[in-house]
Amino acid sequence: MMDDSALRASEFLDGLAARVGTAGLTTDADTLEPHLTEWRGLYRGAALAMAAPASTAEAAAVVRWCASHAVGIVPQGGNTGLVGGAIAHSSPQGPQIVLSASRLNRIIDLDRDNYTLTAQAGCVLAQLQAAAAQSDRLFPLSLAAEGSCQLGGNISTNAGGINVLRYGNMRDLVLGLEVILPDGEVLNVLRGLRKDNTGYDLKQLFIGAEGSLGFITAATCKLFPLPRSRATAWLAVDSPAAAVQLYAAAQDGVGQALVAYELISRVALDLVVKGISGCRDPLAEAAPWYVLVELADSAPGAESRLTEFLAAQLSSGGLRDGVVAASDSQAQSLWRLRHNISEAQKLAGAGIKHDVSVPISRVAEFIERGTRVAHELVPGSLVVAFGHLGDGNIHFNLNQPPGMEREAFLACWAPVSERIHALAIELGGSFSAEHGVGALKIADLARYRGGAELALMRRIKRALDPHGIMNPGKLFAASD
Ligand SMILES: Cc1cc2nc3c(=O)[nH]c(=O)nc-3n(C[C@H](O)[C@H](O)[C@H](O)COP(=O)(O)OP(=O)(O)OC[C@H]3O[C@@H](n4cnc5c(N)ncnc54)[C@H](O)[C@@H]3O)c2cc1C
């Protein structure tokens, strides 16, 4: 005989199946497993099931059904997030389901003249980039997880990536949204307008909300002209300070054509070259720091502008060495070095990771002082610093020292992060530049965004989601 709770769970799952069909419901443990585990293996969750609605109406019906049964909903896209935000934690938050956007994967409209793309939330980022390019347009969001992360996840994390300095992050790219509110009502503000001053800009509430206020089902995003010319270079510099100076010179020298400016330490390059097959150092001589720079222009001539700029920098001593990609495939090889840093770090052992931002003018000081903190707290740790220097966003990571046990190393995460985040804040920065808060940085949000800021966030959460069913235990502690 089934006990009461088993009976209630079984009734709940039957109701869920009635709303999404058997094709949209997963209860099998093996199939669920990858959806309950975070990319880095830091979080492992539990859920009653995963529902994958195939339409907005089905998604709304699932949310209503969960609301009526006080079952928590954990929205999930490609599950590439780095703060445990997409992982269900059924206890102590109560029963939860994973609500997957993966079957909402249709491009609804591409309006070339309006420079907009409207798509369902489960479209994979690379699919959107390709659709835009086929229509001679650019969808500029680009990041290493673009082959699996989804539009809804990108919006919910206000994703940044490599082109923010030219095109902005998701907050700048989204014009309209369709969202299922926590009571199941559909909010449709899918408008492709650049100007629309009609009261509160409601879509902004859901961008970067990490699924805590609703489930995004579709969005209208900005497109841009497809560049006619592009040039990529791998540059060697003496220090982060030299990289910052070169950045200012590039902004003055090539202006709007500058689309990416990434800082990479020698330590990071070494990990990639050793760990990832087919990756090699593009320069003959080793340097302590590198910059990966890219220019793109709607007119021809990006390569000659970049070459002229770099020649001037070489002769004035702003640059040690460098190579300009001679073909698309060479440019891709250079980008592979950058995009594989996270993977190479994973292969090299456990990592303690930070995603901070500081004003660009304070980046060098942050790296110097942060490195001292890392070596003081974890002697022998490998500091792997890299990131989107053009946005002041540094991924400041430590890798497990040789001979230190994984668990002992990971136990240092909290004390190291406390000091690194405090340093970023002291320098006028943020403890989370682009990855969000999720489950990982709840204490930091309470510490550094306290007072009126956090109180208002809580009031918004309570107003939209009074029963706390949307992504429980993320952003705020479950008891809040
Ligand atoms: C190798 C690697 C490189 C990365 N590089 C970058 C980078 O350069 N810049 C950057 O910003 N991020 C980066 N990330 C982090 C990650 O890829 C982004 O945060 C991405 O936007 C997450 O998308 P996703 O579909 O995987 O979301 P998920 O991981 O599935 O979810 C992320 C959050 O969004 C919520 N969510 C997902 N879908 C929805 C929805 N439809 N409605 C409401 N809430 C939803 C989830 O509940 C969760 O809180 C990287 C990750 C990896 C693994």
Coordinates of C-alpha atoms and ligand atoms in Angstrom, one line a residue:
M1 CA 0.0 0.0 0.0
M2 CA 1.2 3.5 -0.8
D3 CA 1.5 5.9 2.1
D4 CA -0.1 9.4 1.9
S5 CA 3.0 11.2 0.6
A6 CA 3.7 8.6 -2.1
L7 CA 0.1 8.8 -3.1
R8 CA 0.2 12.6 -3.3
A9 CA 3.5 12.5 -5.3
S10 CA 1.9 10.0 -7.7
E11 CA -1.2 12.1 -8.2
F12 CA 1.0 15.2 -8.7
L13 CA 3.1 13.4 -11.4
D14 CA -0.1 12.2 -13.1
G15 CA -1.3 15.7 -13.2
L16 CA 2.0 16.9 -14.6
A17 CA 1.9 14.2 -17.3
A18 CA -1.6 15.4 -18.3
R19 CA -0.2 18.9 -18.8
V20 CA 3.0 18.1 -20.8
G21 CA 2.3 14.6 -22.2
T22 CA 4.6 11.7 -21.6
A23 CA 7.2 13.1 -24.1
G24 CA 7.5 16.1 -21.8
L25 CA 7.9 14.3 -18.5
T26 CA 11.0 12.6 -17.1
T27 CA 11.0 10.7 -13.9
D28 CA 13.6 8.1 -14.8
A29 CA 16.7 8.5 -12.5
D30 CA 19.3 8.0 -15.1
T31 CA 17.7 10.5 -17.6
L32 CA 17.3 13.0 -14.8
E33 CA 20.9 12.7 -13.5
P34 CA 22.6 15.2 -15.8
H35 CA 19.9 17.7 -15.0
L36 CA 20.5 17.4 -11.3
T37 CA 24.3 17.9 -11.5
E38 CA 26.1 21.2 -12.0
W39 CA 28.6 21.5 -14.8
R40 CA 31.6 21.6 -12.3
G41 CA 30.2 18.9 -10.1
L42 CA 29.9 21.4 -7.1
Y43 CA 26.1 20.8 -6.7
R44 CA 24.0 17.7 -6.9
G45 CA 20.3 18.0 -6.4
A46 CA 17.1 16.0 -6.3
A47 CA 13.7 16.5 -7.9
L48 CA 10.4 14.8 -8.3
A49 CA 10.6 15.0 -12.0
M50 CA 11.6 17.2 -15.0
A51 CA 8.8 18.7 -17.0
A52 CA 9.6 20.0 -20.5
P53 CA 6.6 21.9 -21.9
A54 CA 6.4 22.2 -25.7
S55 CA 4.4 25.5 -25.7
T56 CA 3.7 28.6 -23.6
A57 CA 0.3 27.2 -22.7
E58 CA 1.8 24.0 -21.5
A59 CA 4.4 25.9 -19.4
A60 CA 1.7 28.0 -17.9
A61 CA -0.3 24.9 -17.0
V62 CA 2.7 23.3 -15.3
V63 CA 3.4 26.4 -13.2
R64 CA -0.3 26.6 -12.2
W65 CA -0.3 22.9 -11.2
C66 CA 2.9 23.3 -9.2
A67 CA 1.6 26.4 -7.5
S68 CA -1.6 24.6 -6.5
H69 CA 0.5 21.8 -5.0
A70 CA 3.2 24.0 -3.3
V71 CA 5.8 22.3 -5.4
G72 CA 8.9 24.4 -6.1
I73 CA 10.0 25.1 -9.7
V74 CA 13.6 25.2 -10.8
P75 CA 13.9 26.6 -14.4
Q76 CA 16.7 25.0 -16.4
G77 CA 18.2 25.9 -19.8
G78 CA 21.4 24.3 -20.9
N79 CA 22.6 23.8 -17.3
T80 CA 25.9 25.6 -18.0
G81 CA 25.5 28.1 -15.2
L82 CA 28.3 28.4 -12.7
V83 CA 26.6 29.2 -9.4
G84 CA 24.3 26.2 -8.9
G85 CA 21.3 28.3 -10.0
A86 CA 19.7 25.6 -12.2
I87 CA 20.0 22.7 -9.7
A88 CA 17.0 21.6 -7.7
H89 CA 17.5 21.1 -4.0
S90 CA 14.4 19.3 -2.8
S91 CA 15.4 19.4 0.8
P92 CA 15.1 21.5 2.9
Q93 CA 13.1 23.6 0.4
G94 CA 10.4 21.0 0.0
P95 CA 9.6 19.1 -3.2
Q96 CA 10.7 20.6 -6.5
I97 CA 10.6 19.9 -10.2
V98 CA 13.1 20.9 -12.9
L99 CA 11.2 23.0 -15.5
S100 CA 13.2 22.6 -18.7
A101 CA 13.0 25.0 -21.6
S102 CA 14.6 22.5 -24.0
R103 CA 11.4 21.8 -26.1
L104 CA 10.7 25.5 -26.5
N105 CA 13.3 25.7 -29.3
R106 CA 11.7 27.5 -32.2
I107 CA 12.7 30.7 -33.8
I108 CA 9.5 32.6 -34.0
D109 CA 10.4 35.6 -36.2
L110 CA 13.5 37.3 -37.7
D111 CA 12.7 40.8 -38.7
R112 CA 15.7 42.0 -40.8
D113 CA 14.5 45.6 -41.2
N114 CA 13.8 45.9 -37.5
Y115 CA 17.1 44.2 -36.6
T116 CA 15.3 41.9 -34.2
L117 CA 15.0 38.2 -33.6
T118 CA 12.1 36.6 -31.6
A119 CA 12.7 33.1 -30.3
Q120 CA 11.6 30.6 -27.7
A121 CA 13.6 30.4 -24.6
G122 CA 15.0 26.9 -25.2
C123 CA 16.9 27.9 -28.4
V124 CA 20.6 27.2 -28.0
L125 CA 22.7 30.3 -28.4
A126 CA 24.7 28.9 -31.3
Q127 CA 21.4 28.2 -33.2
L128 CA 20.5 31.9 -32.8
Q129 CA 23.9 33.2 -33.9
A130 CA 23.6 30.9 -37.0
A131 CA 20.0 32.0 -37.8
A132 CA 21.0 35.7 -37.6
A133 CA 24.1 35.1 -39.8
Q134 CA 22.0 33.4 -42.4
S135 CA 19.9 36.6 -42.7
D136 CA 23.0 38.7 -42.9
R137 CA 22.6 39.9 -39.3
L138 CA 24.7 39.5 -36.1
F139 CA 23.4 38.2 -32.8
P140 CA 26.4 39.4 -30.8
L141 CA 26.2 37.3 -27.5
S142 CA 29.1 34.9 -27.6
L143 CA 30.6 32.8 -24.8
A144 CA 32.4 29.5 -24.5
A145 CA 29.2 27.5 -23.6
E146 CA 27.4 28.8 -26.7
G147 CA 27.0 25.3 -28.1
S148 CA 24.7 24.3 -25.2
C149 CA 23.5 27.3 -23.2
Q150 CA 20.0 28.6 -24.0
L151 CA 18.4 31.9 -24.6
G152 CA 16.3 31.7 -21.4
G153 CA 19.4 30.9 -19.4
N154 CA 21.3 33.7 -21.0
I155 CA 18.6 36.2 -20.2
S156 CA 18.1 34.9 -16.6
T157 CA 21.8 35.2 -15.9
N158 CA 22.2 38.5 -17.8
A159 CA 25.0 36.7 -19.6
G160 CA 28.0 38.8 -20.8
G161 CA 30.7 36.9 -22.7
I162 CA 33.4 38.3 -25.0
N163 CA 31.6 41.1 -26.9
V164 CA 30.1 43.1 -24.1
L165 CA 32.5 46.0 -24.5
R166 CA 31.0 46.7 -28.0
Y167 CA 27.4 45.3 -27.8
G168 CA 26.5 45.1 -24.1
N169 CA 25.2 42.2 -22.1
M170 CA 21.8 40.5 -22.2
R171 CA 20.2 43.4 -20.4
D172 CA 21.2 45.6 -23.3
L173 CA 20.2 43.1 -26.0
V174 CA 16.7 42.1 -24.9
L175 CA 13.8 44.3 -26.2
G176 CA 10.8 42.1 -25.2
L177 CA 10.0 39.0 -23.1
E178 CA 7.2 36.4 -22.5
V179 CA 7.3 35.1 -19.0
I180 CA 5.1 32.7 -16.9
L181 CA 4.5 34.4 -13.6
P182 CA 4.6 32.3 -10.4
D183 CA 0.8 32.0 -10.4
G184 CA 0.7 30.7 -13.9
E185 CA -0.4 34.0 -15.6
V186 CA 1.4 34.8 -18.9
L187 CA 3.1 38.2 -19.1
N188 CA 3.5 39.0 -22.7
V189 CA 5.8 42.0 -23.3
L190 CA 7.3 40.6 -26.5
R191 CA 7.7 44.0 -28.1
G192 CA 10.5 44.7 -30.6
L193 CA 10.7 48.4 -29.8
R194 CA 13.8 50.6 -29.1
K195 CA 11.6 53.3 -27.6
D196 CA 8.6 52.5 -25.4
N197 CA 8.2 54.7 -22.3
T198 CA 5.0 53.3 -21.0
G199 CA 5.5 52.8 -17.3
Y200 CA 7.8 50.4 -15.5
D201 CA 10.1 48.4 -17.8
L202 CA 8.8 45.1 -16.5
K203 CA 11.1 42.9 -18.6
Q204 CA 14.1 44.1 -16.7
L205 CA 12.8 42.5 -13.5
F206 CA 13.3 39.0 -15.1
I207 CA 16.6 39.7 -16.8
G208 CA 19.3 38.5 -14.4
A209 CA 16.6 37.2 -11.9
E210 CA 18.0 33.6 -12.2
G211 CA 14.5 32.1 -12.5
S212 CA 13.5 33.5 -9.1
L213 CA 10.5 35.6 -10.4
G214 CA 9.1 33.6 -13.4
F215 CA 9.8 31.2 -16.2
I216 CA 10.9 32.9 -19.5
T217 CA 9.3 31.3 -22.5
A218 CA 10.3 33.6 -25.3
A219 CA 12.2 36.8 -26.0
T220 CA 12.8 39.5 -28.7
C221 CA 16.4 40.5 -29.0
K222 CA 18.4 43.1 -30.9
L223 CA 20.4 42.2 -34.0
F224 CA 23.2 44.2 -35.6
P225 CA 24.8 44.4 -39.0
L226 CA 27.0 41.4 -39.8
P227 CA 30.6 42.6 -39.9
R228 CA 32.2 42.6 -43.3
S229 CA 35.7 42.4 -42.0
R230 CA 37.2 41.0 -38.8
A231 CA 40.7 40.8 -37.4
T232 CA 42.0 38.8 -34.4
A233 CA 45.4 39.0 -32.8
W234 CA 47.2 37.3 -29.9
L235 CA 49.5 39.8 -28.1
A236 CA 52.2 39.4 -25.5
V237 CA 52.4 42.0 -22.8
D238 CA 54.5 42.4 -19.6
S239 CA 51.8 42.8 -17.1
P240 CA 48.1 43.4 -16.5
A241 CA 49.0 47.1 -16.1
A242 CA 50.5 47.1 -19.6
A243 CA 47.3 45.3 -20.9
V244 CA 45.2 48.1 -19.4
Q245 CA 47.3 50.8 -21.0
L246 CA 47.1 49.0 -24.4
Y247 CA 43.3 48.7 -24.0
A248 CA 43.0 52.5 -23.6
A249 CA 45.3 53.0 -26.6
A250 CA 43.1 50.5 -28.6
Q251 CA 39.9 52.4 -27.6
D252 CA 41.5 55.6 -28.8
G253 CA 43.1 54.1 -31.8
V254 CA 40.4 51.8 -33.3
G255 CA 37.3 52.8 -31.3
Q256 CA 34.0 51.2 -32.2
A257 CA 35.7 48.4 -34.2
L258 CA 37.1 46.9 -31.0
V259 CA 34.7 44.1 -30.1
A260 CA 36.7 41.9 -27.8
Y261 CA 39.7 42.4 -25.4
E262 CA 40.5 39.4 -23.3
L263 CA 43.3 39.1 -20.7
I264 CA 45.0 35.7 -20.3
S265 CA 47.8 34.8 -17.9
R266 CA 50.7 32.6 -18.9
V267 CA 49.6 30.1 -16.3
A268 CA 46.2 29.8 -18.0
L269 CA 47.8 29.4 -21.4
D270 CA 50.1 26.6 -20.1
L271 CA 47.1 24.7 -18.7
V272 CA 45.4 24.8 -22.1
V273 CA 48.5 23.9 -24.1
K274 CA 49.2 20.9 -21.8
G275 CA 45.6 19.8 -21.3
I276 CA 43.7 20.3 -24.5
S277 CA 44.7 18.4 -27.6
G278 CA 45.5 20.5 -30.7
C279 CA 46.2 23.7 -28.7
R280 CA 49.6 25.3 -29.0
D281 CA 51.4 28.5 -28.0
P282 CA 51.0 30.9 -30.9
L283 CA 54.3 32.8 -30.1
A284 CA 57.9 31.5 -30.1
E285 CA 58.8 33.2 -26.8
A286 CA 56.9 32.9 -23.6
A287 CA 55.5 36.0 -22.0
P288 CA 53.8 36.5 -18.6
W289 CA 50.5 37.9 -19.9
Y290 CA 48.6 37.9 -23.1
V291 CA 45.7 39.8 -24.7
L292 CA 43.4 38.3 -27.3
V293 CA 42.0 41.2 -29.2
E294 CA 39.4 41.3 -32.0
L295 CA 38.2 44.1 -34.3
A296 CA 35.1 43.8 -36.4
D297 CA 33.7 46.4 -38.8
S298 CA 30.7 46.7 -41.2
A299 CA 33.2 48.2 -43.7
P300 CA 36.2 46.3 -45.0
G301 CA 39.7 47.0 -43.6
A302 CA 39.7 45.7 -40.0
E303 CA 42.9 43.7 -40.5
S304 CA 44.9 46.7 -41.9
R305 CA 43.6 48.9 -39.0
L306 CA 44.7 46.3 -36.4
T307 CA 48.0 45.8 -38.1
E308 CA 48.8 49.5 -38.2
F309 CA 47.7 49.9 -34.6
L310 CA 49.9 47.0 -33.4
A311 CA 52.9 48.2 -35.4
A312 CA 52.7 51.6 -33.7
Q313 CA 52.4 49.9 -30.3
L314 CA 55.4 47.6 -31.0
S315 CA 57.6 50.6 -31.9
S316 CA 56.5 52.6 -28.8
G317 CA 57.1 49.7 -26.5
G318 CA 53.4 49.2 -25.5
L319 CA 53.6 45.6 -26.7
R320 CA 56.2 42.8 -26.5
D321 CA 55.2 40.6 -29.4
G322 CA 52.1 39.5 -31.2
V323 CA 50.6 37.6 -34.1
V324 CA 47.6 38.6 -36.3
A325 CA 45.5 35.6 -37.5
A326 CA 45.9 35.2 -41.3
S327 CA 42.7 33.3 -41.8
D328 CA 39.4 32.5 -40.1
S329 CA 40.8 29.1 -39.0
Q330 CA 43.8 30.8 -37.4
A331 CA 41.5 33.2 -35.6
Q332 CA 39.4 30.2 -34.4
S333 CA 42.6 28.5 -33.1
L334 CA 43.4 31.6 -31.1
W335 CA 39.9 31.7 -29.6
R336 CA 40.1 28.0 -28.8
L337 CA 43.0 28.9 -26.4
R338 CA 40.7 31.4 -24.6
H339 CA 37.5 29.3 -24.7
N340 CA 39.3 26.2 -23.3
I341 CA 40.7 27.7 -20.1
S342 CA 37.8 26.5 -17.9
E343 CA 38.0 23.0 -19.4
A344 CA 41.8 22.9 -19.0
Q345 CA 41.5 24.0 -15.4
K346 CA 38.9 21.3 -14.7
L347 CA 41.3 18.7 -16.1
A348 CA 44.1 20.0 -13.9
G349 CA 42.3 19.4 -10.7
A350 CA 39.9 21.2 -8.3
G351 CA 39.4 24.9 -8.7
I352 CA 38.3 27.8 -6.4
K353 CA 36.7 30.3 -8.8
H354 CA 35.8 33.9 -8.7
D355 CA 34.0 36.1 -11.2
V356 CA 34.6 39.6 -10.1
S357 CA 34.5 43.0 -11.7
V358 CA 36.4 46.1 -10.8
P359 CA 36.8 49.4 -12.7
I360 CA 39.2 48.7 -15.6
S361 CA 41.7 51.2 -14.0
R362 CA 41.9 48.9 -10.9
V363 CA 42.3 45.6 -12.7
A364 CA 46.1 45.4 -12.3
E365 CA 45.9 46.3 -8.6
F366 CA 43.2 43.7 -8.1
I367 CA 45.3 40.9 -9.7
E368 CA 48.4 41.8 -7.8
R369 CA 46.8 42.0 -4.4
G370 CA 44.5 39.0 -5.1
T371 CA 47.5 36.9 -6.0
R372 CA 49.1 37.8 -2.7
V373 CA 46.0 36.8 -0.9
A374 CA 45.8 33.5 -2.8
H375 CA 49.4 32.5 -1.9
E376 CA 49.0 33.6 1.7
L377 CA 45.9 31.4 2.2
V378 CA 46.7 28.5 0.0
P379 CA 50.5 28.3 -0.4
G380 CA 51.5 26.6 -3.7
S381 CA 48.2 27.2 -5.3
L382 CA 48.2 28.0 -9.0
V383 CA 46.6 31.4 -9.7
V384 CA 44.7 31.2 -13.0
A385 CA 43.6 34.8 -13.9
F386 CA 41.9 35.6 -17.1
G387 CA 38.8 37.4 -18.4
H388 CA 37.1 40.1 -20.2
L389 CA 39.5 43.0 -19.4
G390 CA 37.5 45.4 -21.6
D391 CA 34.6 45.0 -19.1
G392 CA 36.8 45.0 -15.9
N393 CA 35.7 41.4 -15.5
I394 CA 38.3 39.0 -14.1
H395 CA 37.9 35.3 -13.5
F396 CA 40.3 35.0 -10.7
N397 CA 40.8 31.3 -10.0
L398 CA 43.0 29.1 -7.9
N399 CA 43.9 25.6 -8.8
Q400 CA 44.7 22.8 -6.4
P401 CA 48.4 22.8 -5.4
P402 CA 50.3 19.5 -6.2
G403 CA 50.2 17.2 -3.2
M404 CA 47.2 18.9 -1.5
E405 CA 44.0 16.8 -1.1
R406 CA 41.1 17.9 -3.2
E407 CA 38.8 18.1 -0.1
A408 CA 41.3 20.1 1.9
F409 CA 41.8 22.5 -1.0
L410 CA 38.1 23.0 -1.5
A411 CA 37.7 23.7 2.2
C412 CA 39.7 26.9 1.6
W413 CA 37.0 28.1 -0.9
A414 CA 35.0 30.2 1.7
P415 CA 38.0 31.9 3.4
V416 CA 39.7 32.7 0.0
S417 CA 36.5 34.0 -1.5
E418 CA 35.7 36.1 1.5
R419 CA 39.0 38.0 1.0
I420 CA 38.9 38.1 -2.8
H421 CA 35.3 39.4 -2.8
A422 CA 36.2 41.9 -0.1
L423 CA 39.1 43.1 -2.2
A424 CA 36.9 43.6 -5.3
I425 CA 34.4 45.5 -3.2
E426 CA 37.2 47.7 -1.7
L427 CA 38.3 48.6 -5.2
G428 CA 34.8 49.6 -6.2
G429 CA 33.8 46.3 -7.8
S430 CA 31.3 43.5 -7.6
F431 CA 31.6 39.9 -6.2
S432 CA 29.7 38.6 -9.3
A433 CA 30.3 40.1 -12.6
E434 CA 28.4 37.8 -15.0
H435 CA 27.7 34.4 -13.4
G436 CA 25.1 35.6 -10.9
V437 CA 24.3 34.6 -7.4
G438 CA 22.5 31.2 -7.6
A439 CA 23.1 29.0 -4.5
L440 CA 26.8 29.8 -4.4
K441 CA 26.9 33.5 -3.5
I442 CA 23.8 34.0 -1.3
A443 CA 25.9 35.1 1.7
D444 CA 27.8 37.6 -0.5
L445 CA 24.5 39.1 -1.7
A446 CA 23.4 39.5 1.9
R447 CA 26.7 41.0 2.9
Y448 CA 27.5 43.3 0.0
R449 CA 24.0 44.3 -1.2
G450 CA 22.4 44.7 2.2
G451 CA 20.3 47.6 3.5
A452 CA 17.8 49.1 1.1
E453 CA 19.0 47.3 -1.9
L454 CA 18.5 43.8 -0.6
A455 CA 15.3 44.8 1.2
L456 CA 13.8 46.0 -2.0
M457 CA 14.9 42.8 -3.8
R458 CA 13.1 40.8 -1.1
R459 CA 10.0 42.9 -1.4
I460 CA 9.9 42.4 -5.2
K461 CA 10.4 38.6 -4.7
R462 CA 7.5 38.5 -2.1
A463 CA 5.2 40.6 -4.3
L464 CA 5.6 38.4 -7.4
D465 CA 6.1 35.1 -5.7
P466 CA 4.4 35.2 -2.3
H467 CA 4.6 31.4 -1.8
G468 CA 8.3 31.2 -2.9
I469 CA 7.8 28.5 -5.5
M470 CA 10.1 29.9 -8.1
N471 CA 13.7 28.6 -7.8
P472 CA 13.6 28.3 -4.0
G473 CA 16.8 28.8 -2.1
K474 CA 18.5 30.8 -4.9
L475 CA 19.6 34.4 -4.5
F476 CA 18.1 34.5 -0.9
A477 CA 18.4 31.9 1.8
A478 CA 15.4 29.5 2.0
S479 CA 14.4 31.0 5.4
D480 CA 14.2 34.6 4.1
Ligands
LIG1 C1 32.8 26.9 -20.3 C2 31.8 28.0 -19.8 C3 32.1 29.3 -20.1 C4 31.2 30.3 -19.7 N1 31.4 31.6 -20.1 C5 30.6 32.6 -19.7 C6 30.8 33.9 -20.1 O1 31.8 34.3 -20.8 N2 29.9 34.9 -19.8 C7 28.8 34.5 -19.0 O2 28.0 35.4 -18.7 N3 28.6 33.3 -18.6 C8 29.4 32.3 -18.9 N4 29.2 31.0 -18.5 C9 28.1 30.7 -17.6 C10 26.8 30.2 -18.4 O3 27.1 29.7 -19.6 C11 25.9 31.3 -18.6 O4 25.4 31.8 -17.3 C12 24.6 31.0 -19.4 O5 24.0 32.2 -19.7 C13 23.7 30.0 -18.8 O6 22.7 29.6 -19.7 P1 22.0 28.1 -19.5 O7 21.0 28.0 -20.6 O8 23.0 27.1 -19.4 O9 21.3 28.4 -18.1 P2 21.2 27.3 -16.9 O10 22.5 27.0 -16.3 O11 20.3 26.2 -17.2 O12 20.5 28.3 -15.8 C14 21.1 29.4 -15.3 C15 20.1 30.2 -14.4 O13 19.0 30.7 -15.2 C16 17.7 30.1 -14.8 N5 17.0 29.8 -16.0 C17 17.4 29.0 -17.1 N6 16.4 29.0 -18.0 C18 15.4 29.8 -17.6 C19 14.2 30.2 -18.1 N7 13.7 29.8 -19.3 N8 13.4 31.0 -17.4 C20 13.8 31.5 -16.2 N9 15.0 31.1 -15.6 C21 15.8 30.3 -16.3 C22 18.1 28.9 -14.0 O14 17.1 28.6 -13.0 C23 19.4 29.3 -13.4 O15 19.2 30.1 -12.2 C24 30.1 30.0 -18.9 C25 29.8 28.7 -18.6 C26 30.7 27.7 -19.0 C27 30.4 26.2 -18.6

